[in-house]
């Protein structure tokens, strides 16, 4: 039920500075920004090329006790998560639980742009924090 790569998340200490770096040096385009209080992040979505493929999500801490702040304290900036698009986040989470993986939340939380999200614990996914994203807009399975 993983349909495609939705985004790759990168932890950064300063969101505005990171957006500038990606725009000016790598030519990516910032297409969305928001603060997610529940997750304790300020985030930006960047489009690559024609914008039809996966996005880069820059994640900066909004609070010192947040997941991103802990990640930065532990190892500094870098790749923090790999997110897959799913059509139904509850069904996808149930399927992974049935295969013995720990999901971080019992029920989905709110993600970027009104999406619904959950995560597989990195210790159950080969050291990668895997995110499941059900977009606000219904997912087209083909194309
Ligand atoms: C921790 N570990 C990781 C990791 N974070 N490994 C790979 N990737 C990561 N991002 C390792 C860590 O090095 C430890 O390994 C082990 O997991 C357990 O460490 P811990 O101290 O228990 O971990 P914590 O307290 O840092 O928590 C890690 C988790 C936390 C994954 C549970 O970050 C979390 O709840 N993440 C989900 C929420 C999140 O990431 N929100 C920010 C993005 P050793 O040392 O034991 O070997 S919000 C977002 O993506 C949005 C809004 C969106 O996409 O729409």
PDB file of C-alpha atoms and ligand atoms in Angstrom:
ATOM      1  CA  UNK A   1       0.000   0.000   0.000  1.00  0.00           C
ATOM      2  CA  UNK A   2       2.967   2.372  -0.250  1.00  0.00           C
ATOM      3  CA  UNK A   3       2.145   4.236  -3.469  1.00  0.00           C
ATOM      4  CA  UNK A   4       5.188   6.457  -3.979  1.00  0.00           C
ATOM      5  CA  UNK A   5       7.729   8.542  -2.130  1.00  0.00           C
ATOM      6  CA  UNK A   6       5.913  11.606  -0.794  1.00  0.00           C
ATOM      7  CA  UNK A   7       8.860  13.519   0.621  1.00  0.00           C
ATOM      8  CA  UNK A   8      12.254  13.260   2.249  1.00  0.00           C
ATOM      9  CA  UNK A   9      12.577  15.194   5.505  1.00  0.00           C
ATOM     10  CA  UNK A  10      15.742  17.035   6.482  1.00  0.00           C
ATOM     11  CA  UNK A  11      16.287  18.490   9.951  1.00  0.00           C
ATOM     12  CA  UNK A  12      17.710  22.017   9.940  1.00  0.00           C
ATOM     13  CA  UNK A  13      18.396  24.446  12.767  1.00  0.00           C
ATOM     14  CA  UNK A  14      17.101  27.567  10.968  1.00  0.00           C
ATOM     15  CA  UNK A  15      14.231  27.261   8.487  1.00  0.00           C
ATOM     16  CA  UNK A  16      14.619  30.594   6.678  1.00  0.00           C
ATOM     17  CA  UNK A  17      18.345  30.089   6.230  1.00  0.00           C
ATOM     18  CA  UNK A  18      17.824  26.534   4.931  1.00  0.00           C
ATOM     19  CA  UNK A  19      15.145  27.642   2.438  1.00  0.00           C
ATOM     20  CA  UNK A  20      17.550  30.265   1.113  1.00  0.00           C
ATOM     21  CA  UNK A  21      20.334  27.699   0.822  1.00  0.00           C
ATOM     22  CA  UNK A  22      18.178  25.236  -1.142  1.00  0.00           C
ATOM     23  CA  UNK A  23      16.722  27.915  -3.402  1.00  0.00           C
ATOM     24  CA  UNK A  24      19.956  29.710  -4.179  1.00  0.00           C
ATOM     25  CA  UNK A  25      22.362  26.779  -4.343  1.00  0.00           C
ATOM     26  CA  UNK A  26      20.242  23.830  -5.485  1.00  0.00           C
ATOM     27  CA  UNK A  27      17.496  25.611  -7.398  1.00  0.00           C
ATOM     28  CA  UNK A  28      14.591  24.064  -5.480  1.00  0.00           C
ATOM     29  CA  UNK A  29      11.370  26.073  -5.058  1.00  0.00           C
ATOM     30  CA  UNK A  30       9.574  26.618  -1.765  1.00  0.00           C
ATOM     31  CA  UNK A  31       5.897  25.780  -2.421  1.00  0.00           C
ATOM     32  CA  UNK A  32       4.483  25.580   1.115  1.00  0.00           C
ATOM     33  CA  UNK A  33       5.326  26.621   4.669  1.00  0.00           C
ATOM     34  CA  UNK A  34       3.581  26.040   7.954  1.00  0.00           C
ATOM     35  CA  UNK A  35       4.037  25.617  11.687  1.00  0.00           C
ATOM     36  CA  UNK A  36       2.777  22.372  13.214  1.00  0.00           C
ATOM     37  CA  UNK A  37       2.389  22.997  16.945  1.00  0.00           C
ATOM     38  CA  UNK A  38       1.580  19.388  17.787  1.00  0.00           C
ATOM     39  CA  UNK A  39       4.822  18.181  16.149  1.00  0.00           C
ATOM     40  CA  UNK A  40       6.804  21.189  17.399  1.00  0.00           C
ATOM     41  CA  UNK A  41       8.095  22.027  13.920  1.00  0.00           C
ATOM     42  CA  UNK A  42       8.307  24.824  11.437  1.00  0.00           C
ATOM     43  CA  UNK A  43       8.385  23.198   8.033  1.00  0.00           C
ATOM     44  CA  UNK A  44       8.759  24.033   4.364  1.00  0.00           C
ATOM     45  CA  UNK A  45       8.009  21.913   1.303  1.00  0.00           C
ATOM     46  CA  UNK A  46      10.353  22.356  -1.659  1.00  0.00           C
ATOM     47  CA  UNK A  47       9.652  21.224  -5.202  1.00  0.00           C
ATOM     48  CA  UNK A  48      12.356  19.707  -7.397  1.00  0.00           C
ATOM     49  CA  UNK A  49      12.439  20.187 -11.181  1.00  0.00           C
ATOM     50  CA  UNK A  50       8.959  20.267 -12.708  1.00  0.00           C
ATOM     51  CA  UNK A  51       7.449  19.640  -9.274  1.00  0.00           C
ATOM     52  CA  UNK A  52       5.786  16.360 -10.233  1.00  0.00           C
ATOM     53  CA  UNK A  53       8.002  14.182  -8.055  1.00  0.00           C
ATOM     54  CA  UNK A  54       8.688  13.823  -4.342  1.00  0.00           C
ATOM     55  CA  UNK A  55       9.357  16.954  -2.319  1.00  0.00           C
ATOM     56  CA  UNK A  56      12.052  17.895   0.111  1.00  0.00           C
ATOM     57  CA  UNK A  57      10.680  18.838   3.522  1.00  0.00           C
ATOM     58  CA  UNK A  58      12.831  21.111   5.658  1.00  0.00           C
ATOM     59  CA  UNK A  59      12.066  20.670   9.364  1.00  0.00           C
ATOM     60  CA  UNK A  60      13.182  23.162  12.005  1.00  0.00           C
ATOM     61  CA  UNK A  61      12.425  22.884  15.726  1.00  0.00           C
ATOM     62  CA  UNK A  62       9.722  25.143  17.149  1.00  0.00           C
ATOM     63  CA  UNK A  63      10.404  23.962  20.721  1.00  0.00           C
ATOM     64  CA  UNK A  64      13.476  22.627  22.528  1.00  0.00           C
ATOM     65  CA  UNK A  65      11.689  19.393  23.571  1.00  0.00           C
ATOM     66  CA  UNK A  66      10.504  18.507  20.033  1.00  0.00           C
ATOM     67  CA  UNK A  67      11.509  15.487  17.937  1.00  0.00           C
ATOM     68  CA  UNK A  68      13.506  17.710  15.573  1.00  0.00           C
ATOM     69  CA  UNK A  69      15.319  19.478  18.433  1.00  0.00           C
ATOM     70  CA  UNK A  70      16.315  16.078  19.870  1.00  0.00           C
ATOM     71  CA  UNK A  71      17.467  14.898  16.443  1.00  0.00           C
ATOM     72  CA  UNK A  72      19.633  18.006  15.971  1.00  0.00           C
ATOM     73  CA  UNK A  73      21.079  17.668  19.493  1.00  0.00           C
ATOM     74  CA  UNK A  74      22.009  14.055  18.832  1.00  0.00           C
ATOM     75  CA  UNK A  75      23.666  14.290  15.444  1.00  0.00           C
ATOM     76  CA  UNK A  76      23.237  17.720  13.909  1.00  0.00           C
ATOM     77  CA  UNK A  77      21.398  18.544  10.684  1.00  0.00           C
ATOM     78  CA  UNK A  78      20.682  15.818   8.131  1.00  0.00           C
ATOM     79  CA  UNK A  79      18.192  13.307   6.752  1.00  0.00           C
ATOM     80  CA  UNK A  80      15.557  12.690   9.426  1.00  0.00           C
ATOM     81  CA  UNK A  81      12.732  10.803   7.686  1.00  0.00           C
ATOM     82  CA  UNK A  82      11.498   9.101   4.522  1.00  0.00           C
ATOM     83  CA  UNK A  83       7.791   9.590   3.838  1.00  0.00           C
ATOM     84  CA  UNK A  84       5.573   7.441   1.603  1.00  0.00           C
ATOM     85  CA  UNK A  85       2.193   8.394   0.161  1.00  0.00           C
ATOM     86  CA  UNK A  86      -0.657   6.053   1.110  1.00  0.00           C
ATOM     87  CA  UNK A  87      -4.332   6.168   0.205  1.00  0.00           C
ATOM     88  CA  UNK A  88      -5.509   5.216   3.713  1.00  0.00           C
ATOM     89  CA  UNK A  89      -3.138   5.837   6.617  1.00  0.00           C
ATOM     90  CA  UNK A  90      -5.104   3.694   9.077  1.00  0.00           C
ATOM     91  CA  UNK A  91      -5.138   0.700   6.728  1.00  0.00           C
ATOM     92  CA  UNK A  92      -1.433   1.097   5.971  1.00  0.00           C
ATOM     93  CA  UNK A  93      -0.583   1.383   9.670  1.00  0.00           C
ATOM     94  CA  UNK A  94      -2.670  -1.697  10.482  1.00  0.00           C
ATOM     95  CA  UNK A  95      -0.912  -3.707   7.780  1.00  0.00           C
ATOM     96  CA  UNK A  96       2.519  -2.756   9.109  1.00  0.00           C
ATOM     97  CA  UNK A  97       1.478  -3.470  12.715  1.00  0.00           C
ATOM     98  CA  UNK A  98       0.294  -6.897  11.574  1.00  0.00           C
ATOM     99  CA  UNK A  99       3.841  -7.510  10.286  1.00  0.00           C
ATOM    100  CA  UNK A 100       5.223  -6.712  13.740  1.00  0.00           C
ATOM    101  CA  UNK A 101       6.284  -3.108  13.305  1.00  0.00           C
ATOM    102  CA  UNK A 102       5.690  -0.498  15.982  1.00  0.00           C
ATOM    103  CA  UNK A 103       3.740   2.539  14.829  1.00  0.00           C
ATOM    104  CA  UNK A 104       4.405   5.664  16.874  1.00  0.00           C
ATOM    105  CA  UNK A 105       0.759   6.708  17.178  1.00  0.00           C
ATOM    106  CA  UNK A 106      -2.378   4.670  17.911  1.00  0.00           C
ATOM    107  CA  UNK A 107      -4.300   6.925  15.550  1.00  0.00           C
ATOM    108  CA  UNK A 108      -3.100   9.346  12.862  1.00  0.00           C
ATOM    109  CA  UNK A 109      -1.949  12.895  13.602  1.00  0.00           C
ATOM    110  CA  UNK A 110      -2.240  15.991  11.469  1.00  0.00           C
ATOM    111  CA  UNK A 111       0.603  16.507   8.997  1.00  0.00           C
ATOM    112  CA  UNK A 112       1.490  19.069   6.393  1.00  0.00           C
ATOM    113  CA  UNK A 113      -1.324  20.708   4.402  1.00  0.00           C
ATOM    114  CA  UNK A 114      -4.097  18.834   6.193  1.00  0.00           C
ATOM    115  CA  UNK A 115      -2.619  15.391   5.571  1.00  0.00           C
ATOM    116  CA  UNK A 116      -2.972  12.525   8.067  1.00  0.00           C
ATOM    117  CA  UNK A 117       0.282  10.936   9.206  1.00  0.00           C
ATOM    118  CA  UNK A 118       1.812   8.158  11.271  1.00  0.00           C
ATOM    119  CA  UNK A 119       5.365   6.843  11.648  1.00  0.00           C
ATOM    120  CA  UNK A 120       7.101   3.474  11.904  1.00  0.00           C
ATOM    121  CA  UNK A 121       9.686   3.400  14.700  1.00  0.00           C
ATOM    122  CA  UNK A 122      13.161   3.664  13.129  1.00  0.00           C
ATOM    123  CA  UNK A 123      14.336   0.620  15.107  1.00  0.00           C
ATOM    124  CA  UNK A 124      11.711  -1.485  13.276  1.00  0.00           C
ATOM    125  CA  UNK A 125      12.577  -0.136   9.819  1.00  0.00           C
ATOM    126  CA  UNK A 126      16.316  -0.606   9.474  1.00  0.00           C
ATOM    127  CA  UNK A 127      17.277   2.649  11.160  1.00  0.00           C
ATOM    128  CA  UNK A 128      15.010   4.814   8.992  1.00  0.00           C
ATOM    129  CA  UNK A 129      12.152   6.875  10.421  1.00  0.00           C
ATOM    130  CA  UNK A 130       9.377   5.936   7.950  1.00  0.00           C
ATOM    131  CA  UNK A 131       6.392   8.257   7.674  1.00  0.00           C
ATOM    132  CA  UNK A 132       3.022   7.357   6.152  1.00  0.00           C
ATOM    133  CA  UNK A 133       1.193  10.294   4.548  1.00  0.00           C
ATOM    134  CA  UNK A 134      -2.446  10.283   3.492  1.00  0.00           C
ATOM    135  CA  UNK A 135      -2.825  13.572   1.603  1.00  0.00           C
ATOM    136  CA  UNK A 136      -5.855  15.791   2.157  1.00  0.00           C
ATOM    137  CA  UNK A 137      -6.730  15.343  -1.526  1.00  0.00           C
ATOM    138  CA  UNK A 138      -7.725  11.756  -2.414  1.00  0.00           C
ATOM    139  CA  UNK A 139      -4.831   9.818  -3.898  1.00  0.00           C
ATOM    140  CA  UNK A 140      -4.892   8.739  -7.560  1.00  0.00           C
ATOM    141  CA  UNK A 141      -3.375   5.283  -7.686  1.00  0.00           C
ATOM    142  CA  UNK A 142      -2.415   5.316 -11.346  1.00  0.00           C
ATOM    143  CA  UNK A 143      -0.080   7.811 -13.010  1.00  0.00           C
TER     144      UNK A 143
HETATM  145  C1  LIG B   1      15.853   8.663  16.624  1.00  0.00           C
HETATM  146  N1  LIG B   1      16.501   7.601  16.113  1.00  0.00           N
HETATM  147  C2  LIG B   1      16.449   7.677  14.770  1.00  0.00           C
HETATM  148  C3  LIG B   1      15.733   8.863  14.487  1.00  0.00           C
HETATM  149  N2  LIG B   1      15.380   9.445  15.659  1.00  0.00           N
HETATM  150  N3  LIG B   1      16.919   6.876  13.815  1.00  0.00           N
HETATM  151  C4  LIG B   1      16.695   7.234  12.535  1.00  0.00           C
HETATM  152  N4  LIG B   1      16.026   8.363  12.180  1.00  0.00           N
HETATM  153  C5  LIG B   1      15.532   9.189  13.128  1.00  0.00           C
HETATM  154  N5  LIG B   1      14.883  10.286  12.775  1.00  0.00           N
HETATM  155  C6  LIG B   1      17.149   6.526  16.856  1.00  0.00           C
HETATM  156  C7  LIG B   1      18.042   7.037  17.937  1.00  0.00           C
HETATM  157  O1  LIG B   1      19.308   7.328  17.420  1.00  0.00           O
HETATM  158  C8  LIG B   1      18.060   5.889  18.901  1.00  0.00           C
HETATM  159  O2  LIG B   1      18.991   4.946  18.444  1.00  0.00           O
HETATM  160  C9  LIG B   1      16.680   5.294  18.767  1.00  0.00           C
HETATM  161  O3  LIG B   1      16.156   5.782  17.531  1.00  0.00           O
HETATM  162  C10 LIG B   1      15.704   5.673  19.853  1.00  0.00           C
HETATM  163  O4  LIG B   1      16.052   6.930  20.295  1.00  0.00           O
HETATM  164  P1  LIG B   1      15.178   7.752  21.300  1.00  0.00           P
HETATM  165  O5  LIG B   1      16.075   8.588  22.137  1.00  0.00           O
HETATM  166  O6  LIG B   1      14.135   6.919  21.940  1.00  0.00           O
HETATM  167  O7  LIG B   1      14.514   8.655  20.247  1.00  0.00           O
HETATM  168  P2  LIG B   1      13.813  10.002  20.353  1.00  0.00           P
HETATM  169  O8  LIG B   1      13.311  10.311  21.729  1.00  0.00           O
HETATM  170  O9  LIG B   1      14.671  10.990  19.671  1.00  0.00           O
HETATM  171  O10 LIG B   1      12.538   9.691  19.474  1.00  0.00           O
HETATM  172  C11 LIG B   1      12.679   9.161  18.172  1.00  0.00           C
HETATM  173  C12 LIG B   1      11.296   9.146  17.554  1.00  0.00           C
HETATM  174  C13 LIG B   1      10.807  10.604  17.543  1.00  0.00           C
HETATM  175  C14 LIG B   1      11.413   8.575  16.141  1.00  0.00           C
HETATM  176  C15 LIG B   1      10.374   8.260  18.395  1.00  0.00           C
HETATM  177  O11 LIG B   1      11.673  11.406  16.768  1.00  0.00           O
HETATM  178  C16 LIG B   1       9.420  10.743  17.009  1.00  0.00           C
HETATM  179  O12 LIG B   1       8.432  10.590  17.743  1.00  0.00           O
HETATM  180  N6  LIG B   1       9.293  11.055  15.695  1.00  0.00           N
HETATM  181  C17 LIG B   1       7.991  11.178  15.041  1.00  0.00           C
HETATM  182  C18 LIG B   1       7.568  12.586  14.934  1.00  0.00           C
HETATM  183  C19 LIG B   1       8.517  13.446  14.165  1.00  0.00           C
HETATM  184  O13 LIG B   1       9.588  13.032  13.745  1.00  0.00           O
HETATM  185  N7  LIG B   1       8.109  14.734  13.993  1.00  0.00           N
HETATM  186  C20 LIG B   1       8.864  15.708  13.262  1.00  0.00           C
HETATM  187  C21 LIG B   1       8.468  15.696  11.827  1.00  0.00           C
HETATM  188  P3  LIG B   1      20.063   4.279  19.431  1.00  0.00           P
HETATM  189  O14 LIG B   1      20.924   5.394  19.885  1.00  0.00           O
HETATM  190  O15 LIG B   1      19.231   3.663  20.500  1.00  0.00           O
HETATM  191  O16 LIG B   1      20.757   3.276  18.546  1.00  0.00           O
HETATM  192  S1  LIG B   1       6.812  16.316  11.621  1.00  0.00           S
HETATM  193  C22 LIG B   1       6.356  15.893  10.045  1.00  0.00           C
HETATM  194  O17 LIG B   1       7.096  15.037   9.429  1.00  0.00           O
HETATM  195  C23 LIG B   1       5.240  16.478   9.449  1.00  0.00           C
HETATM  196  C24 LIG B   1       4.437  17.507  10.147  1.00  0.00           C
HETATM  197  C25 LIG B   1       4.818  16.076   8.090  1.00  0.00           C
HETATM  198  O18 LIG B   1       5.549  15.347   7.409  1.00  0.00           O
HETATM  199  O19 LIG B   1       3.726  16.477   7.664  1.00  0.00           O
END
